[in-house]
N, CA and C of each residue as an Amber inpcrd file, in Angstrom:
protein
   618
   1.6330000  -0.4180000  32.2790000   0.7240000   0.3770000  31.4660000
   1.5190000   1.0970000  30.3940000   1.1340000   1.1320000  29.2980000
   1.8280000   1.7210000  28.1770000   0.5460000   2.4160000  27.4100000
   1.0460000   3.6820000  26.9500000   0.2870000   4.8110000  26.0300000
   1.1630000   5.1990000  24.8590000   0.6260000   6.0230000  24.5080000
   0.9880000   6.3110000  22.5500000   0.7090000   8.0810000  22.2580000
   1.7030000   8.4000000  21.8540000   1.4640000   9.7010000  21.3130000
   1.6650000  10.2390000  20.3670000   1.5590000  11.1920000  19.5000000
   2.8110000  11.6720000  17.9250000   3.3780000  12.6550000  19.2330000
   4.7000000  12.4300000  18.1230000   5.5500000  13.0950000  18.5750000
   6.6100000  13.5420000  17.4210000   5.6150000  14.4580000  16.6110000
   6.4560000  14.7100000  14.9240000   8.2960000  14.6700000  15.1960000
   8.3700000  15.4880000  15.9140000   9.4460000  15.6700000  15.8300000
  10.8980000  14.4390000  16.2760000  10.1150000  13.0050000  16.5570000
  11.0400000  12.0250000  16.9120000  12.2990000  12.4180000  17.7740000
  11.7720000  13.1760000  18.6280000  12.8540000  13.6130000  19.6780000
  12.8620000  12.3600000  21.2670000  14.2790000  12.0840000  20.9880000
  14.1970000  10.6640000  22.2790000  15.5610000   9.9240000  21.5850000
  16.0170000   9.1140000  22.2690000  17.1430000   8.2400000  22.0910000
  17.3240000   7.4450000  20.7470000  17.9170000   7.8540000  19.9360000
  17.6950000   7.0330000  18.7460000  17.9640000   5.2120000  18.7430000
  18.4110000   5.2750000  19.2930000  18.7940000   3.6360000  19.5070000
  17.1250000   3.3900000  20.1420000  16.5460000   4.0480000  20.5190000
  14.8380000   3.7220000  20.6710000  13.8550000   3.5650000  19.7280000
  14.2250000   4.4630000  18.5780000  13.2450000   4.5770000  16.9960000
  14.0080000   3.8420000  16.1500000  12.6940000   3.1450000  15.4710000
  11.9350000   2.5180000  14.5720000  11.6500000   3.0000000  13.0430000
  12.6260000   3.2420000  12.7600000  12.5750000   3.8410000  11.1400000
  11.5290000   2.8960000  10.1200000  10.9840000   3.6110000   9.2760000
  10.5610000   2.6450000   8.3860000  11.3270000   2.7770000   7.0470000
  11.7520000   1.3380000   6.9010000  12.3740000   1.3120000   5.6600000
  12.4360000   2.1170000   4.6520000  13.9670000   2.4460000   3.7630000
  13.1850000   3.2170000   2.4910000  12.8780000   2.3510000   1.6340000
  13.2800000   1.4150000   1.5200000  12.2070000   0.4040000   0.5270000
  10.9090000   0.3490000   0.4420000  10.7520000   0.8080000   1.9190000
   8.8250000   1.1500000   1.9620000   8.5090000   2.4630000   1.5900000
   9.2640000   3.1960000   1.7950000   8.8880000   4.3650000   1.1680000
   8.9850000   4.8470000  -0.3390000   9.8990000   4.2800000  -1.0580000
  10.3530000   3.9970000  -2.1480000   9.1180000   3.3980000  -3.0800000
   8.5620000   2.6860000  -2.5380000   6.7030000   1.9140000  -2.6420000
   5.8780000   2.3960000  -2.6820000   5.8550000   2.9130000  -1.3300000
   4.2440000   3.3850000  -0.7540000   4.2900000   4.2280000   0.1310000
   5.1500000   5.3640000  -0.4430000   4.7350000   6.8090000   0.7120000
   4.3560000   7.7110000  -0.6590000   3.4200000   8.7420000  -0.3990000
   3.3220000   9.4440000  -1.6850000   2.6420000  10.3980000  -0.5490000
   3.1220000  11.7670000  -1.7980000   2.3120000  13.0500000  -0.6800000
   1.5910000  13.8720000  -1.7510000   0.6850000  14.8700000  -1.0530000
  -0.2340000  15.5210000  -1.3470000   0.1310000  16.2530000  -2.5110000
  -0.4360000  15.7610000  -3.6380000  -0.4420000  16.3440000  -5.2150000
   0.0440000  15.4600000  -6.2950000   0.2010000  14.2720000  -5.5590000
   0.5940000  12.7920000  -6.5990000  -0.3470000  12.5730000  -6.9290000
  -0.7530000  12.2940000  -8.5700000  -1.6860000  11.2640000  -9.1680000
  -1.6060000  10.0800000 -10.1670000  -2.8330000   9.5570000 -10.2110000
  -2.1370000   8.3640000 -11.2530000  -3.1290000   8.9360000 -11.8460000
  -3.3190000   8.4060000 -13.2630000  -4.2490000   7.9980000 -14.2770000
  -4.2990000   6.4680000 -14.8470000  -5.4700000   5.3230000 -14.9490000
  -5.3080000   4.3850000 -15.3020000  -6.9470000   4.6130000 -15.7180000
  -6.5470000   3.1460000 -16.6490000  -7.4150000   2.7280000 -17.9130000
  -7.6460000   1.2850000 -17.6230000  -9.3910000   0.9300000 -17.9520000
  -9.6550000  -0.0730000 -18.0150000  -9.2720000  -1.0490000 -19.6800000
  -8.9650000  -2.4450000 -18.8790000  -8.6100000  -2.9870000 -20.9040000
  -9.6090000  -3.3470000 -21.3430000 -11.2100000  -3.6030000 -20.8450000
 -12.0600000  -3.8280000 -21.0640000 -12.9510000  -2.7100000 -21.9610000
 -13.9110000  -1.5260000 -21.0880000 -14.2440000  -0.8190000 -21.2740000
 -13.5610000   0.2880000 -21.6790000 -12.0580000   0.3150000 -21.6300000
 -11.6730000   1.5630000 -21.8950000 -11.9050000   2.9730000 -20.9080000
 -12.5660000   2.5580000 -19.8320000 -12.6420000   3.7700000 -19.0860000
 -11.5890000   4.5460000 -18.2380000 -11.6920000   5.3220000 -17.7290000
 -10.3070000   6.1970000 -17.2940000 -10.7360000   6.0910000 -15.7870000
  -9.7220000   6.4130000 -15.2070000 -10.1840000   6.5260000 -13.5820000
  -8.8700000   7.1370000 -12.9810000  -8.9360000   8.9140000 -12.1680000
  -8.3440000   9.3920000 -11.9060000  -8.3170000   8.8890000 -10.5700000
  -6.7630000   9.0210000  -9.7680000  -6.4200000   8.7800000  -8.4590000
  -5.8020000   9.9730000  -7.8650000  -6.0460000  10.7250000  -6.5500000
  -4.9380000  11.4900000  -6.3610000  -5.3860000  11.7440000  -4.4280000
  -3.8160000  11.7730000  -4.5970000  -3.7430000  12.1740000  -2.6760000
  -4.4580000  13.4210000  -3.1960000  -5.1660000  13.2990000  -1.6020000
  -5.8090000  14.1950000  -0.6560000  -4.9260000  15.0550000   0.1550000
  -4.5360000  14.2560000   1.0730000  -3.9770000  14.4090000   2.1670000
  -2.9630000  13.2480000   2.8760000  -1.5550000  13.7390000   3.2350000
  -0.8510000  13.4410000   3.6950000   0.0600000  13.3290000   4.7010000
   0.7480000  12.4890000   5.8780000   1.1040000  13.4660000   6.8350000
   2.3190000  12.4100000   7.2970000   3.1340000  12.6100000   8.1000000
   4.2370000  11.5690000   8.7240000   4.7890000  12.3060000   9.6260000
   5.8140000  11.2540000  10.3780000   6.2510000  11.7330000  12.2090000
   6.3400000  10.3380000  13.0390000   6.4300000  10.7240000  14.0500000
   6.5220000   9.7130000  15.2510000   5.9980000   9.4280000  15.9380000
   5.6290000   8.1050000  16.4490000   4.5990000   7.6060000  17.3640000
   5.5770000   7.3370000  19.3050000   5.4560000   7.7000000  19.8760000
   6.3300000   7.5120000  21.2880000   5.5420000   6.7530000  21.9300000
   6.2060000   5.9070000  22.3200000   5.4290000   4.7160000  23.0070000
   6.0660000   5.0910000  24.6090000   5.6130000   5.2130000  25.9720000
   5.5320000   5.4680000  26.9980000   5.1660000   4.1800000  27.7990000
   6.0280000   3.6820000  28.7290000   5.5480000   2.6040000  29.8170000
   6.2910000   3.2370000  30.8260000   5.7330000   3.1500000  31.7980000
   5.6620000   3.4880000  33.0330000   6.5700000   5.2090000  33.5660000
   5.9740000   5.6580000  32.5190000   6.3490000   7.0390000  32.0870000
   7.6930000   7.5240000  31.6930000   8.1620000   6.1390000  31.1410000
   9.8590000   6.3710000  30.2910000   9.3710000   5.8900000  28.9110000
  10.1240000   6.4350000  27.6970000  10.1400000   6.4290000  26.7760000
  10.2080000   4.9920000  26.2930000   9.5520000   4.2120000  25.6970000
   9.7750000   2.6520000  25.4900000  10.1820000   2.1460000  23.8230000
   9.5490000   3.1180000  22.9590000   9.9630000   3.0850000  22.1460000
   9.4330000   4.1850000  20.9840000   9.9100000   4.7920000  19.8340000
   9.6520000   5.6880000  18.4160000   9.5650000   5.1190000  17.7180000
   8.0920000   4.6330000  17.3540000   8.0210000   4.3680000  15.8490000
   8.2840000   5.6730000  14.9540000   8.3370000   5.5640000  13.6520000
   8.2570000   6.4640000  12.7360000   6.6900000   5.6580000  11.4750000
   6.0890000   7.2320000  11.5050000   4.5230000   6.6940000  10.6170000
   4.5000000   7.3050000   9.2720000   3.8930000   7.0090000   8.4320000
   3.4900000   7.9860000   7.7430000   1.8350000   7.2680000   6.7440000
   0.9720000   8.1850000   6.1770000  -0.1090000   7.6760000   6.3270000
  -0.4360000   8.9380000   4.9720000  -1.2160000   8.2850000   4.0560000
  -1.8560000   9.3460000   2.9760000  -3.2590000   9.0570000   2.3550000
  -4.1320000   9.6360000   2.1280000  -5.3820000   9.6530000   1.7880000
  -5.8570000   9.7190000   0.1030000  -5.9450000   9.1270000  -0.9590000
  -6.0780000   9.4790000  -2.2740000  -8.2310000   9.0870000  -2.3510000
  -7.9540000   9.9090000  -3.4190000  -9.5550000   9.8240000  -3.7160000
  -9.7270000   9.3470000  -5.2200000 -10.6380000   8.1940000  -5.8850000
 -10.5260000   7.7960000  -6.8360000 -12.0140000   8.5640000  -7.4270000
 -11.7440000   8.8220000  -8.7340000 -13.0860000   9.3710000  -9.8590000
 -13.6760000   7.9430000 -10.3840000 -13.1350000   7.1700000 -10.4310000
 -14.2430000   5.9780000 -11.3500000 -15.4580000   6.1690000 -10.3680000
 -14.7000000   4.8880000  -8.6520000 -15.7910000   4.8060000  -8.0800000
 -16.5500000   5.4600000  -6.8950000 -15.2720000   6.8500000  -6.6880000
 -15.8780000   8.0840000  -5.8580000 -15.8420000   7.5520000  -4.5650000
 -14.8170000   6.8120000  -4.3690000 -14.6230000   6.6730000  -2.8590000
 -13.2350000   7.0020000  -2.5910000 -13.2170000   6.9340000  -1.4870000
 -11.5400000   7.1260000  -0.4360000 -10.9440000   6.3460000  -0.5780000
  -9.6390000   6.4150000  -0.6660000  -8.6630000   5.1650000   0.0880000
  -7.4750000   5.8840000   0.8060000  -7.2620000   4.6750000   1.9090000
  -5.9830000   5.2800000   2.6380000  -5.0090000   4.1980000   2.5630000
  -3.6600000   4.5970000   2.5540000  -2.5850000   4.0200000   3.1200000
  -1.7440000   4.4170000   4.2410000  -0.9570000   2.9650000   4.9550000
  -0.5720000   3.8970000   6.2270000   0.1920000   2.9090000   7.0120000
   1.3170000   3.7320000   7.4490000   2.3110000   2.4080000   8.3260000
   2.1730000   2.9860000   9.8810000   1.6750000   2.3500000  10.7850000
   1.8220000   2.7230000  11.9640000   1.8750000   1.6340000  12.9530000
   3.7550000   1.5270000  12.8190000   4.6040000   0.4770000  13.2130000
   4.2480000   0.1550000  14.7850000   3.6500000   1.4820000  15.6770000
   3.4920000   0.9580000  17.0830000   2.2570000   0.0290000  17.1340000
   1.5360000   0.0570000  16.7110000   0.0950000  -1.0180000  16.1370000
   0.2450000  -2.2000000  16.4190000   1.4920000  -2.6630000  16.4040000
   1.8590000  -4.3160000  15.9440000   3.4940000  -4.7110000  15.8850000
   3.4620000  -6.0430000  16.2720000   4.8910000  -6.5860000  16.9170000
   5.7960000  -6.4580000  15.2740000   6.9340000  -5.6270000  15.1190000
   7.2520000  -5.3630000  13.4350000   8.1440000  -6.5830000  13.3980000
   7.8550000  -8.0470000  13.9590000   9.2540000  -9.5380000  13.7420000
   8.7430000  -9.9560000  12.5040000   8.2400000  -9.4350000  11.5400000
   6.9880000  -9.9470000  10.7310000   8.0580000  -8.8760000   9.4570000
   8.0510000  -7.2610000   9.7230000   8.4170000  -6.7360000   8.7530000
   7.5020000  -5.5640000   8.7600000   8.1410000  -4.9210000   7.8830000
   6.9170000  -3.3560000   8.0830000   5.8830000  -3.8250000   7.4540000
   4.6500000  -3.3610000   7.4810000   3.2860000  -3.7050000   7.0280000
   2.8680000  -2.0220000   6.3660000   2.5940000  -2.3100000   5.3590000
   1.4410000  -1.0770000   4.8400000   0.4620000  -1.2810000   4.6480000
  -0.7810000  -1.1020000   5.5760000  -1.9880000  -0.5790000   5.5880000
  -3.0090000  -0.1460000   4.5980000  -4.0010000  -1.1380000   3.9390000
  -4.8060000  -0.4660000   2.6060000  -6.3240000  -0.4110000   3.6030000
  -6.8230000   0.7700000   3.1680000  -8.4300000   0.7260000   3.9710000
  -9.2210000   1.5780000   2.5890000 -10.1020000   0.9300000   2.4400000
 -11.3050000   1.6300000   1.2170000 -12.4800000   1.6920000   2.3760000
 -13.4100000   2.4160000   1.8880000 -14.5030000   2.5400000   2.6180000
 -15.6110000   2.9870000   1.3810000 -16.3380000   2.2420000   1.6180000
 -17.3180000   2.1210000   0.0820000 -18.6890000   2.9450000   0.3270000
 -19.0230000   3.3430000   0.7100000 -19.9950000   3.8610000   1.8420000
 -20.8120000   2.9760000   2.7060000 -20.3500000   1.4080000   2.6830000
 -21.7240000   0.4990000   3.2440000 -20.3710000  -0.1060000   4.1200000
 -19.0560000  -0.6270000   3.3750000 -18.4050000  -1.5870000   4.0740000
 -17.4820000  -0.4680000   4.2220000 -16.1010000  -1.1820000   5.1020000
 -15.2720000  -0.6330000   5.2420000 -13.6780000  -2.4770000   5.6080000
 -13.2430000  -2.2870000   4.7950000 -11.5120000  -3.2570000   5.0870000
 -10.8820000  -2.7620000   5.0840000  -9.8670000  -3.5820000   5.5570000
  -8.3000000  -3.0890000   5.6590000  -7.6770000  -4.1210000   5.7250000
  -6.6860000  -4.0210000   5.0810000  -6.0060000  -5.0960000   4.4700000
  -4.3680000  -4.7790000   4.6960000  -3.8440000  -5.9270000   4.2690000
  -1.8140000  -4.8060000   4.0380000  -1.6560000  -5.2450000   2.7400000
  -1.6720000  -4.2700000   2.1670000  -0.9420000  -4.0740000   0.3830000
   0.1800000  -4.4590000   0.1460000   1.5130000  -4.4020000   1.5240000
   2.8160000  -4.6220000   0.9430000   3.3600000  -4.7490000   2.4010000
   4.7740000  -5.5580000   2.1770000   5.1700000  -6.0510000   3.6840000
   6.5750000  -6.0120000   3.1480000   7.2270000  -5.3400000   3.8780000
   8.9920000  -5.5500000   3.5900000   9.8070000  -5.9280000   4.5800000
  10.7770000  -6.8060000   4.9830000  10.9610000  -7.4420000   3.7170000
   9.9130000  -9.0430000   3.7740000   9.8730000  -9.2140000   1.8930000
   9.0220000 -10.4560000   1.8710000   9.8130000 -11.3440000   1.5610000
   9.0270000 -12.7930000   1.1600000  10.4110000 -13.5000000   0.3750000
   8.8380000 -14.3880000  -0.4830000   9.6150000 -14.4620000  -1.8940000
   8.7690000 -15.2680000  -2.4570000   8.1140000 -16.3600000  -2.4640000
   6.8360000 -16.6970000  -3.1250000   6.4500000 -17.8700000  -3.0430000
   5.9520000 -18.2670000  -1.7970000   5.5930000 -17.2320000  -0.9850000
   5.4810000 -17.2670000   0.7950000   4.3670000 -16.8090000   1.0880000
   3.4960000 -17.5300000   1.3730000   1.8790000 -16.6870000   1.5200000
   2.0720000 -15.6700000   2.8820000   1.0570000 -14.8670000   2.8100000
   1.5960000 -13.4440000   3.8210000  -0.4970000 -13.3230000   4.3360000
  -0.8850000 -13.2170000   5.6760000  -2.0090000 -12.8650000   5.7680000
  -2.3840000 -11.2010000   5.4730000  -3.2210000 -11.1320000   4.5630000
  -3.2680000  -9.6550000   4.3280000  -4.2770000  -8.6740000   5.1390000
  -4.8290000  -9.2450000   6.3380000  -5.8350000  -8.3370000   6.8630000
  -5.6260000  -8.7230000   8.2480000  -6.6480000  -8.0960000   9.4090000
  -6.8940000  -8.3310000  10.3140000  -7.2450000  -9.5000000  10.9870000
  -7.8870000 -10.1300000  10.3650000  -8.3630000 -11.4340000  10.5320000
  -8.6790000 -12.3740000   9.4700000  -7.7010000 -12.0520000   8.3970000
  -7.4750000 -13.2320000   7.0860000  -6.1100000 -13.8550000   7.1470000
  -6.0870000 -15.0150000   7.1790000  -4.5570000 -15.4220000   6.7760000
  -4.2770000 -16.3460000   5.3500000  -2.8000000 -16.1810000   5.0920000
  -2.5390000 -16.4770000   3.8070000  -3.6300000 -16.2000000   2.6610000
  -2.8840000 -15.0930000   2.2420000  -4.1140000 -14.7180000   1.5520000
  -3.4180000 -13.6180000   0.5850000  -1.8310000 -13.4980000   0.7980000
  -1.3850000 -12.8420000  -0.0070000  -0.1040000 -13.5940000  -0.3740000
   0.4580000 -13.3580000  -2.0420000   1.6670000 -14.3880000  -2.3330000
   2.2000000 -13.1120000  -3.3820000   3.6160000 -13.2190000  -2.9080000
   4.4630000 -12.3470000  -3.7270000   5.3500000 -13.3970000  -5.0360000
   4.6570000 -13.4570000  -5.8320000   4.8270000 -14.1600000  -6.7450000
   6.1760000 -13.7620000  -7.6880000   6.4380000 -12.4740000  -8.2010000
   7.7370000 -12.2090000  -9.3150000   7.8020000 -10.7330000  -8.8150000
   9.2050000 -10.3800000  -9.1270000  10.1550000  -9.2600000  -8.8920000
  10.4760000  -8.8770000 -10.6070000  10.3540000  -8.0540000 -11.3310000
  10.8100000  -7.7350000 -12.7160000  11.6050000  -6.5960000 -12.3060000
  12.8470000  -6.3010000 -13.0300000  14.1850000  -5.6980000 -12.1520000
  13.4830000  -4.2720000 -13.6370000  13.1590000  -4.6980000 -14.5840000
  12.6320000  -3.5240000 -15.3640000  11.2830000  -4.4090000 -16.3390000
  10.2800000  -3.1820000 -16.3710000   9.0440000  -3.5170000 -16.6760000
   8.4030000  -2.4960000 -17.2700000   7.3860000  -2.7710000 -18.4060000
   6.9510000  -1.7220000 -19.3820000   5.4840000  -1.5750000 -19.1980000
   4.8770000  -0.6810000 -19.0970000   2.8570000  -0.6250000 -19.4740000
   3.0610000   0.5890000 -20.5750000   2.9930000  -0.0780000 -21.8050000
   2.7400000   0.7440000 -23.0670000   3.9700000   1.4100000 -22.6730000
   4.0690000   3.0300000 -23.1830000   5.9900000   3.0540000 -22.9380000
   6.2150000   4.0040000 -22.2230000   5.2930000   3.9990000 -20.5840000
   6.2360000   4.0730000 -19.5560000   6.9090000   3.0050000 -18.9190000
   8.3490000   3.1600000 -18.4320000   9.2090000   1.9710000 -17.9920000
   8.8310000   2.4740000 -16.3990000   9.3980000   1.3690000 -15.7300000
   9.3870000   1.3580000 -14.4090000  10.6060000   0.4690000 -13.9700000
  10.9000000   0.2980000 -13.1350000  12.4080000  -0.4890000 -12.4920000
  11.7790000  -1.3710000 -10.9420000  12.0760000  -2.4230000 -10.8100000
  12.3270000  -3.1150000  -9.6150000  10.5770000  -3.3910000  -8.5350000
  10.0850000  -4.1250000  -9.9500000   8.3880000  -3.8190000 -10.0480000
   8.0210000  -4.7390000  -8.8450000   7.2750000  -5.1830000  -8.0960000
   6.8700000  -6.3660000  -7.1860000   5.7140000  -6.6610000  -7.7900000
   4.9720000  -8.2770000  -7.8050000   3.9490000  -8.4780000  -8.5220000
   3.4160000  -9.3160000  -7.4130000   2.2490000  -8.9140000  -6.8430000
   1.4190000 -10.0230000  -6.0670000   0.5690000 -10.6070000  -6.2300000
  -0.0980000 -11.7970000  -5.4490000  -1.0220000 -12.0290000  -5.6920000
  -2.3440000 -12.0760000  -4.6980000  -3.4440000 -11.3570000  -4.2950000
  -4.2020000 -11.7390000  -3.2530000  -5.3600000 -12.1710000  -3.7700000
  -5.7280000 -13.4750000  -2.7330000  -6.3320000 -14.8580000  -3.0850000
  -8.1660000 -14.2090000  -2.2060000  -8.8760000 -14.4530000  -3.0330000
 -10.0240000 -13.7990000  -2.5550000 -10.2400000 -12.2120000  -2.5550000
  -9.4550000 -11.5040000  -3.0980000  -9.6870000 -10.1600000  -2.8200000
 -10.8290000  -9.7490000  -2.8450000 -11.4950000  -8.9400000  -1.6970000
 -12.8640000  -8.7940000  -1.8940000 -13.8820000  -7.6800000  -2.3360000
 -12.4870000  -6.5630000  -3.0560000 -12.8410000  -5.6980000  -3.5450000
 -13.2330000  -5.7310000  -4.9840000 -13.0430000  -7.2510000  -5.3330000
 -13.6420000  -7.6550000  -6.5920000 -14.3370000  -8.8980000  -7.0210000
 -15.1930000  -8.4850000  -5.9240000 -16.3310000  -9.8970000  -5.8070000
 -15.6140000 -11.0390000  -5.2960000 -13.9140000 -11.4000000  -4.1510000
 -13.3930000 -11.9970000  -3.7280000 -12.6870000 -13.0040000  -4.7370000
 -12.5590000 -12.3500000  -5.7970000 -11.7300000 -12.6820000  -7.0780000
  -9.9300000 -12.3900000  -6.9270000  -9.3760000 -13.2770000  -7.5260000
  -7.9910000 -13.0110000  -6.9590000  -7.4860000 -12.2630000  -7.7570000
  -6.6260000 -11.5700000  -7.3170000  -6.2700000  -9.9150000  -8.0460000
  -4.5700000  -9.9150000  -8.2330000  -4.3510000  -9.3400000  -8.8680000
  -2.6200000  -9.1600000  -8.9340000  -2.3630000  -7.8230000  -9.3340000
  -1.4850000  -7.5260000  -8.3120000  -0.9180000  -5.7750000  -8.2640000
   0.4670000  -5.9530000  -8.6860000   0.9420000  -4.9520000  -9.5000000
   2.5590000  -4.7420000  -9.6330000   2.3200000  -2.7760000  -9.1850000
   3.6860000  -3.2470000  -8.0390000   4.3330000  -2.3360000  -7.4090000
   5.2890000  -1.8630000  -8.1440000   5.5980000  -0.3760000  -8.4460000
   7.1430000  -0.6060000  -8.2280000   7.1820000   0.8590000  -7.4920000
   8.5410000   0.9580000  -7.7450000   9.3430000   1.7000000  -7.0250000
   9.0840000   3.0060000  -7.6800000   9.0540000   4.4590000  -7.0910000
   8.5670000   5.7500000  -7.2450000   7.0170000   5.9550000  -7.7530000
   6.1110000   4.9620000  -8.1660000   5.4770000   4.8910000  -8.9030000
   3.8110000   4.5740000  -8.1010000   4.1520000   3.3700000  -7.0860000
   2.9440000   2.8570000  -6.5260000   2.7410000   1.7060000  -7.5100000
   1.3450000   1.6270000  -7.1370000   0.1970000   0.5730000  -8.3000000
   0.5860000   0.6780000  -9.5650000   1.0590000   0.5240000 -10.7180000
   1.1870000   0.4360000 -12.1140000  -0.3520000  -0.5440000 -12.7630000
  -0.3170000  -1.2240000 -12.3440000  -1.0490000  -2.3890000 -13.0770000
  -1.9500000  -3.4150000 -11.7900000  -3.2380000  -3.5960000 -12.4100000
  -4.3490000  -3.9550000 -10.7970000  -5.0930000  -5.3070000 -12.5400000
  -4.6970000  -6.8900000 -12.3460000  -5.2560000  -7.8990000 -13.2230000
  -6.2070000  -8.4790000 -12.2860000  -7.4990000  -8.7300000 -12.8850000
  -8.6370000  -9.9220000 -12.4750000  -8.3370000 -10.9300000 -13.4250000
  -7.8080000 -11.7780000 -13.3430000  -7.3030000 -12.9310000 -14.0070000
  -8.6990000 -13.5410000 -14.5460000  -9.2100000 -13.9830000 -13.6900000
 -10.7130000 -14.5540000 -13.7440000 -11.9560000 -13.8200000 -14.5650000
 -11.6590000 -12.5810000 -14.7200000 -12.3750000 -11.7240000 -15.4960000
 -11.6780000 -11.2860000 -17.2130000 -10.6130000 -12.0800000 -17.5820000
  -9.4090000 -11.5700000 -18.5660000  -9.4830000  -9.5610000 -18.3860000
  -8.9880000  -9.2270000 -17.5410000  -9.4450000  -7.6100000 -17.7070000
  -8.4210000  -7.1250000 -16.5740000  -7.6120000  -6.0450000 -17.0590000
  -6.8210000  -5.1930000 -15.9160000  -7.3860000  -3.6730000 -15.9700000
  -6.6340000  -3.0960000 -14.8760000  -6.3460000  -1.5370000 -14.9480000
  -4.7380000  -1.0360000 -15.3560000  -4.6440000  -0.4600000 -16.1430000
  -3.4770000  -0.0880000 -16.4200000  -3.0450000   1.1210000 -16.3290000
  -1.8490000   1.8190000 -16.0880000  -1.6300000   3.0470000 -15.6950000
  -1.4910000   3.6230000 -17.2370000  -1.6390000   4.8150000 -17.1600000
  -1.4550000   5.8500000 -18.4500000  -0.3940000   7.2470000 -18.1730000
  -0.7360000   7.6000000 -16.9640000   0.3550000   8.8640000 -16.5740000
  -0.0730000   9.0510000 -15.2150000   1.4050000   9.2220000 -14.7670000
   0.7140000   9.6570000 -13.0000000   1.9870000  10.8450000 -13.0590000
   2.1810000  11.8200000 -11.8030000   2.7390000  12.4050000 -11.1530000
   3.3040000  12.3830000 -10.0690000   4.3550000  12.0040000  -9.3400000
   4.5020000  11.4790000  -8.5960000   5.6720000  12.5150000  -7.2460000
   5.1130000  12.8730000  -6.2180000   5.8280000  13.6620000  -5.1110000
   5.9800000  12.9070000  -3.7480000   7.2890000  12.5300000  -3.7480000
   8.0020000  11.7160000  -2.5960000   8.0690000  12.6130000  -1.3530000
C-alpha cells in the first residue's frame, strides 16, 4: 500500500527526491505577479495573461510506512482577459512513472469542458512524436530549437517550437507554441487559419 502527502519542506533522504529539472523551470515555473500581454495578427486584439496563484514543495510518497520516495512539485494558476477563463500549469512528478521525462501539465477549463494535456516534456528529442494528454497519443512533435529568436524587438534565447496535431482548443486545428526560456509562451500559430498570437510585453517572476 502506498499514500502521498506534501511535505513542503522535502525533509527525508536526499538520494530519495526527485528534483525537477531547471530546464523545466527555466520554461514553465512562473509565480504570482507574472504577466504576458499578447496580440492577435488577425484582429489585432489584446489579451492579458497573469498568475493568480502559485505554490511548490514536496510530494512524499510512503509504502508500508517508510519513506519511498520525494517528488518535488510546483503548480501555478494564470487567468486570461480575452476569453475569461483559467488555466493551470503543474508538475506533479509522483502522478506518473518520470522514464519518460518530466511532464508539465496544461488544464483550461472553459466552463462546459475541461483537458489536460502536457505542454512540455524534458528532456525531448526532435522530430519524435510525444502523447500530449491522458488518453491521446502522438499528438505532440518538437519540431525546431532557435538558440536566439525575435517577436517584433523583444529577443528571447533558446526558444522550443512545437507542434500539437489536433489541438482542441482550436477547433482540433494543429497549433504551434514557441517556448523559451524565462519567458513561457512567446508565440501560439494556427497554421490552418494563417493567424497567430504574439507576445507584446510580459513581466516575468521566477
Amino acid at each position: 500500500i502506498s499514500c502521498c502527502k506534501d511535505d513542503d519542506n522535502g525533509t527525508g533522504a536526499d538520494s530519495k527526491t526527485i528534483r525537477i529539472p531547471q530546464e523545466v523551470k527555466d520554461y514553465m515555473q512562473f509565480k504570482t505577479g507574472t504577466w504576458w500581454l499578447y496580440e492577435d495578427s488577425v484582429s489585432l486584439a489584446t489579451d492579458c495573461v497573469y498568475v493568480t496563484a502559485s505554490s511548490q514543495g514536496f510530494d512524499t510518497v510512503y509504502e508500508a510506512g517508510h519513506i519511498k520516495q520525494i517528488y518535488e512539485y510546483f503548480s501555478w494558476t494564470c487567468h486570461n482577459t480575452f476569453e475569461n477563463f483559467d488555466h493551470r500549469y503543474y508538475v506533479h512528478q509522483s502522478w506518473y512513472e518520470s522514464v519518460d521525462g518530466t511532464k508539465v501539465f496544461y488544464n483550461k477549463f472553459d466552463n462546459i469542458n475541461s483537458t489536460t494535456m502536457v505542454i512540455f516534456t524534458f528532456p525531448y528529442v526532435l522530430n519524435k512524436f510525444y502523447g500530449s494528454g491522458f488518453f491521446s497519443y502522438d499528438t505532440t512533435y518538437y519540431q525546431n530549437v532557435y538558440s536566439n529568436y525575435s517577436v517584433d524587438t523583444l529577443q528571447f534565447t533558446d526558444v522550443v517550437q512545437t507542434l500539437f496535431k489536433n489541438y482542441d482548443y482550436e477547433i482540433n486545428k494543429d497549433t504551434k507554441f514557441y517556448l523559451a526560456k524565462q519567458a513561457g509562451i512567446v508565440r501560439r500559430d494556427i497554421p490552418d487559419r494563417n493567424r497567430f498570437w504574439k507576445i507584446k510585453a510580459y513581466h516575468s517572476i521566477k
